[in-house]
CSV table of C-alpha atoms in Angstrom, one decimal:
chain,number,residue,atom,x,y,z
A,1,ASP,CA,12.3,-8.2,13.2
A,2,ALA,CA,12.3,-9.7,10.6
A,3,GLY,CA,9.9,-7.7,8.2
A,4,VAL,CA,8.0,-9.2,4.8
A,5,ILE,CA,10.0,-11.0,3.2
A,6,GLN,CA,9.6,-11.4,-1.2
A,7,SER,CA,11.3,-13.6,-3.5
A,8,PRO,CA,12.5,-12.6,-6.3
A,9,ARG,CA,13.8,-9.4,-6.1
A,10,HIS,CA,13.6,-9.1,-10.1
A,11,GLU,CA,12.6,-11.7,-12.4
A,12,VAL,CA,12.6,-10.8,-15.8
A,13,THR,CA,11.0,-13.7,-18.0
A,14,GLU,CA,9.7,-14.5,-21.5
A,15,MET,CA,6.0,-14.3,-22.2
A,16,GLY,CA,4.2,-17.5,-21.9
A,17,GLN,CA,6.3,-18.8,-19.0
A,18,GLU,CA,5.2,-19.5,-15.8
A,19,VAL,CA,6.2,-17.0,-12.4
A,20,THR,CA,5.6,-17.8,-9.0
A,21,LEU,CA,6.6,-14.9,-6.9
A,22,ARG,CA,6.6,-15.3,-2.9
A,23,CYS,CA,6.2,-14.2,0.2
A,24,LYS,CA,6.6,-14.7,4.0
A,25,LEU,CA,4.0,-12.8,6.7
A,26,ILE,CA,5.9,-11.5,9.5
A,27,SER,CA,5.1,-14.2,12.4
A,28,GLY,CA,2.4,-13.8,14.4
A,29,HIS,CA,0.2,-12.0,11.0
A,30,ASN,CA,-2.2,-13.2,10.3
A,31,SER,CA,-3.9,-11.3,7.5
A,32,LEU,CA,-2.0,-11.2,4.1
A,33,PHE,CA,-2.4,-8.4,1.1
A,34,TRP,CA,-1.0,-8.9,-2.5
A,35,TYR,CA,-0.8,-5.3,-4.4
A,36,ARG,CA,0.7,-4.9,-7.9
A,37,GLN,CA,2.2,-1.6,-8.6
A,38,THR,CA,1.9,0.1,-12.3
A,39,MET,CA,2.4,3.7,-13.4
A,40,MET,CA,-0.5,4.0,-15.2
A,41,ARG,CA,-2.6,2.4,-12.1
A,42,GLY,CA,-0.7,3.0,-9.2
A,43,LEU,CA,-0.9,0.3,-5.6
A,44,GLU,CA,-4.0,-2.3,-6.5
A,45,LEU,CA,-4.8,-5.1,-4.6
A,46,LEU,CA,-5.3,-7.9,-6.4
A,47,ILE,CA,-6.2,-10.3,-3.3
A,48,TYR,CA,-6.2,-10.9,0.8
A,49,PHE,CA,-6.2,-13.3,3.2
A,50,ASN,CA,-7.5,-13.7,6.8
A,51,ASN,CA,-6.3,-17.0,8.7
A,52,ASN,CA,-5.0,-18.9,5.7
A,53,VAL,CA,-8.1,-18.2,3.9
A,54,PRO,CA,-8.4,-15.7,0.6
A,55,ILE,CA,-11.2,-13.5,1.7
A,56,ASP,CA,-11.2,-11.2,-1.8
A,57,ASP,CA,-9.8,-12.1,-4.6
A,58,SER,CA,-12.2,-9.4,-6.9
A,59,GLY,CA,-8.6,-7.4,-7.8
A,60,MET,CA,-7.0,-10.0,-9.1
A,61,PRO,CA,-7.3,-9.2,-13.3
A,62,GLU,CA,-8.2,-12.8,-14.7
A,63,ASP,CA,-7.8,-16.4,-14.7
A,64,ARG,CA,-3.9,-16.6,-15.2
A,65,PHE,CA,-3.4,-15.5,-11.6
A,66,SER,CA,-4.0,-17.4,-8.7
A,67,ALA,CA,-2.7,-17.0,-5.1
A,68,LYS,CA,-2.4,-19.9,-2.6
A,69,MET,CA,-1.6,-19.6,1.3
A,70,PRO,CA,-0.3,-23.2,2.0
A,71,ASN,CA,0.4,-22.4,5.5
A,72,ALA,CA,-0.2,-19.5,7.8
A,73,SER,CA,3.3,-18.2,7.4
A,74,PHE,CA,3.9,-18.2,3.8
A,75,SER,CA,2.2,-17.6,0.3
A,76,THR,CA,3.0,-17.8,-3.5
A,77,LEU,CA,1.1,-15.9,-6.2
A,78,LYS,CA,0.8,-17.1,-9.7
A,79,ILE,CA,1.0,-15.8,-13.3
A,80,GLN,CA,0.3,-18.6,-16.4
A,81,PRO,CA,0.6,-17.9,-18.8
A,82,SER,CA,2.7,-14.7,-18.0
A,83,GLU,CA,1.8,-11.7,-20.5
A,84,PRO,CA,4.6,-8.5,-21.2
A,85,ARG,CA,1.1,-6.6,-19.4
A,86,ASP,CA,2.3,-8.3,-16.3
A,87,SER,CA,4.9,-6.9,-15.6
A,88,ALA,CA,5.3,-4.5,-12.5
A,89,VAL,CA,6.6,-4.4,-8.6
A,90,TYR,CA,3.8,-7.0,-7.1
A,91,PHE,CA,4.7,-6.0,-2.9
A,92,CYS,CA,2.9,-8.6,-0.4
A,93,ALA,CA,1.9,-7.2,3.4
A,94,SER,CA,0.8,-8.0,6.2
A,95,SER,CA,-0.9,-7.4,8.8
A,96,LEU,CA,-2.2,-8.5,12.1
A,97,ARG,CA,-6.2,-9.6,11.5
A,98,ALA,CA,-8.7,-6.9,13.4
A,99,SER,CA,-11.8,-5.5,12.9
A,100,GLY,CA,-12.2,-2.4,11.4
A,101,GLY,CA,-8.7,-2.1,9.9
A,102,ASN,CA,-7.3,-0.3,12.3
A,103,GLN,CA,-3.9,-2.7,12.0
A,104,PRO,CA,-1.1,-1.4,9.8
A,105,GLN,CA,0.1,-3.6,6.8
A,106,HIS,CA,3.7,-4.0,7.3
A,107,PHE,CA,4.9,-4.0,3.1
A,108,GLY,CA,7.5,-6.9,1.4
A,109,ASP,CA,10.3,-4.9,-0.8
A,110,GLY,CA,8.3,-6.1,-4.1
A,111,THR,CA,9.2,-8.4,-6.6
A,112,ARG,CA,10.4,-6.0,-10.0
A,113,LEU,CA,8.9,-8.7,-12.6
A,114,SER,CA,9.4,-7.9,-16.7
A,115,ILE,CA,7.7,-9.9,-18.9
A,116,LEU,CA,9.7,-9.8,-22.7
B,1,ILE,CA,-15.3,1.6,-6.8
B,2,LEU,CA,-14.2,3.8,-4.0
B,3,ASN,CA,-12.7,7.7,-4.5
B,4,VAL,CA,-9.6,8.1,-2.5
B,5,GLU,CA,-8.5,11.2,-3.8
B,6,GLN,CA,-4.5,13.0,-3.1
B,7,SER,CA,-3.7,17.0,-3.6
B,8,PRO,CA,-1.7,18.2,-5.2
B,9,GLN,CA,0.1,15.2,-6.8
B,10,SER,CA,3.2,16.5,-6.3
B,11,LEU,CA,4.9,19.2,-3.9
B,12,HIS,CA,8.3,21.1,-3.8
B,13,VAL,CA,9.2,22.9,-0.5
B,14,GLN,CA,12.3,24.2,0.6
B,15,GLU,CA,14.1,22.6,3.5
B,16,GLY,CA,13.3,24.9,6.9
B,17,ASP,CA,9.6,24.9,5.4
B,18,SER,CA,6.3,23.4,6.9
B,19,THR,CA,3.8,21.7,4.6
B,20,ASN,CA,0.6,20.3,4.5
B,21,PHE,CA,-1.5,17.9,2.0
B,22,THR,CA,-4.8,16.7,1.5
B,23,CYS,CA,-6.6,13.0,1.2
B,24,SER,CA,-10.4,12.3,0.4
B,25,PHE,CA,-12.1,9.4,0.9
B,26,PRO,CA,-16.1,8.4,1.1
B,27,SER,CA,-17.6,10.0,4.8
B,28,SER,CA,-20.3,7.2,4.7
B,29,ASN,CA,-19.8,3.8,5.8
B,30,PHE,CA,-15.8,4.8,7.5
B,31,TYR,CA,-13.7,2.0,8.8
B,32,ALA,CA,-10.0,3.7,9.4
B,33,LEU,CA,-7.7,6.0,7.4
B,34,HIS,CA,-4.1,4.9,6.9
B,35,TRP,CA,-1.0,7.1,5.8
B,36,TYR,CA,1.8,5.2,4.1
B,37,ARG,CA,5.7,6.5,3.3
B,38,TRP,CA,6.9,4.9,0.0
B,39,GLU,CA,10.5,6.4,-0.2
B,40,THR,CA,12.0,5.7,-3.9
B,41,ALA,CA,13.0,1.8,-4.7
B,42,LYS,CA,12.1,1.0,-1.1
B,43,SER,CA,8.5,-0.5,0.4
B,44,PRO,CA,5.7,1.8,1.8
B,45,GLU,CA,6.2,2.0,5.5
B,46,ALA,CA,2.7,2.9,7.9
B,47,LEU,CA,2.9,6.1,9.2
B,48,PHE,CA,-0.3,6.6,11.1
B,49,VAL,CA,-3.9,4.4,11.4
B,50,MET,CA,-6.5,7.1,12.5
B,51,THR,CA,-9.8,5.8,13.1
B,52,LEU,CA,-11.8,8.5,15.2
B,53,ASN,CA,-13.4,11.9,13.6
B,54,GLY,CA,-11.1,15.0,15.2
B,55,ASP,CA,-8.0,12.0,16.1
B,56,GLU,CA,-5.0,13.7,15.5
B,57,LYS,CA,-1.4,11.4,15.6
B,58,LYS,CA,1.5,12.7,15.4
B,59,LYS,CA,5.1,11.1,14.6
B,60,GLY,CA,7.9,13.3,15.6
B,61,ARG,CA,7.6,16.7,12.8
B,62,ILE,CA,4.8,14.6,11.2
B,63,SER,CA,1.4,15.2,11.9
B,64,ALA,CA,-2.0,14.0,11.1
B,65,THR,CA,-6.2,15.3,11.6
B,66,LEU,CA,-8.8,12.9,10.5
B,67,ASN,CA,-12.2,14.3,10.1
B,68,THR,CA,-14.7,11.3,8.8
B,69,LYS,CA,-17.7,13.4,8.6
B,70,GLU,CA,-16.5,15.8,5.6
B,71,GLY,CA,-14.2,12.4,4.3
B,72,TYR,CA,-11.1,14.4,4.7
B,73,SER,CA,-7.0,13.9,6.2
B,74,TYR,CA,-4.3,16.0,6.6
B,75,LEU,CA,-0.9,15.5,6.5
B,76,TYR,CA,1.4,17.9,8.6
B,77,ILE,CA,5.2,18.4,8.0
B,78,LYS,CA,6.7,20.6,10.1
B,79,GLY,CA,10.2,22.3,9.3
B,80,SER,CA,11.2,19.3,6.3
B,81,GLN,CA,14.2,18.1,5.7
B,82,PRO,CA,15.9,16.3,3.0
B,83,GLU,CA,15.2,13.0,4.1
B,84,ASP,CA,10.8,13.9,3.8
B,85,SER,CA,11.2,13.6,0.2
B,86,ALA,CA,8.6,10.6,-0.5
B,87,THR,CA,5.2,9.9,-1.8
B,88,TYR,CA,2.7,10.2,1.1
B,89,LEU,CA,0.1,7.4,0.5
B,90,CYS,CA,-3.2,7.4,2.2
B,91,ALA,CA,-6.0,4.4,2.0
B,92,PHE,CA,-9.2,4.2,2.9
B,93,ILE,CA,-11.0,0.9,5.0
B,94,GLY,CA,-14.9,1.0,4.6
B,95,GLY,CA,-17.2,-1.8,5.1
B,96,ASN,CA,-15.4,-4.3,3.5
B,97,GLU,CA,-12.3,-3.9,4.7
B,98,LYS,CA,-10.1,-3.5,2.5
B,99,LEU,CA,-7.5,-0.5,1.2
B,100,THR,CA,-8.0,1.6,-1.2
B,101,PHE,CA,-4.8,3.8,-1.7
B,102,GLY,CA,-4.8,6.9,-3.0
B,103,THR,CA,-2.6,8.0,-5.9
B,104,GLY,CA,-0.2,9.4,-3.7
B,105,THR,CA,1.6,13.1,-3.1
B,106,ARG,CA,4.8,12.7,-3.8
B,107,LEU,CA,7.2,15.2,-2.0
B,108,THR,CA,10.3,16.7,-2.4
B,109,ILE,CA,12.5,19.1,-0.2
B,110,ILE,CA,15.2,21.1,-2.2
B,111,PRO,CA,18.5,22.0,0.0
């Protein structure tokens, strides 16, 4: 079974450039989560979707960050313009939607982003 | 801001010894508690999802217990092996159905 697929695995770009991270959910999953991992703050939830609808984006750091689900199996996280402090590992995870959070999340391998 | 704490932050255990560590979380508005295992250079992998007070889950040599009334969960590893070396994360889900992760316990097994 294919797991959650993220691309690219690594991204190095200059400050000010637009960055787009991609995520393909596990087939049949209908919840999608974007996380950011940093040394200082650990694993933080940025935004999550249920059935393609953004439910909570309170973790999105600022307006430079945006996330979309153009269809049920795919999501993008965009940073425009990027800044050095955005350097981190970005994970997406998917799960079956269930009330009460009783379904485990399945994580992709992450995108290591470096903004110079 | 929800407070999910894990202790200890790091742990070195001799191969063959058993060990345990703790996750504490808010005792009100509890929905679920997740445990994940995160090996270096990989992604977190789900171990357990626990929803009921008194739950005990087991997967091979790893087991977990849950006390929702006092807000803690223990993860136990019996007869540690080198492949158990990883960071173990717990995550709390409350009424808003979002996972709030603890900072993890980094376990190193010494051969």
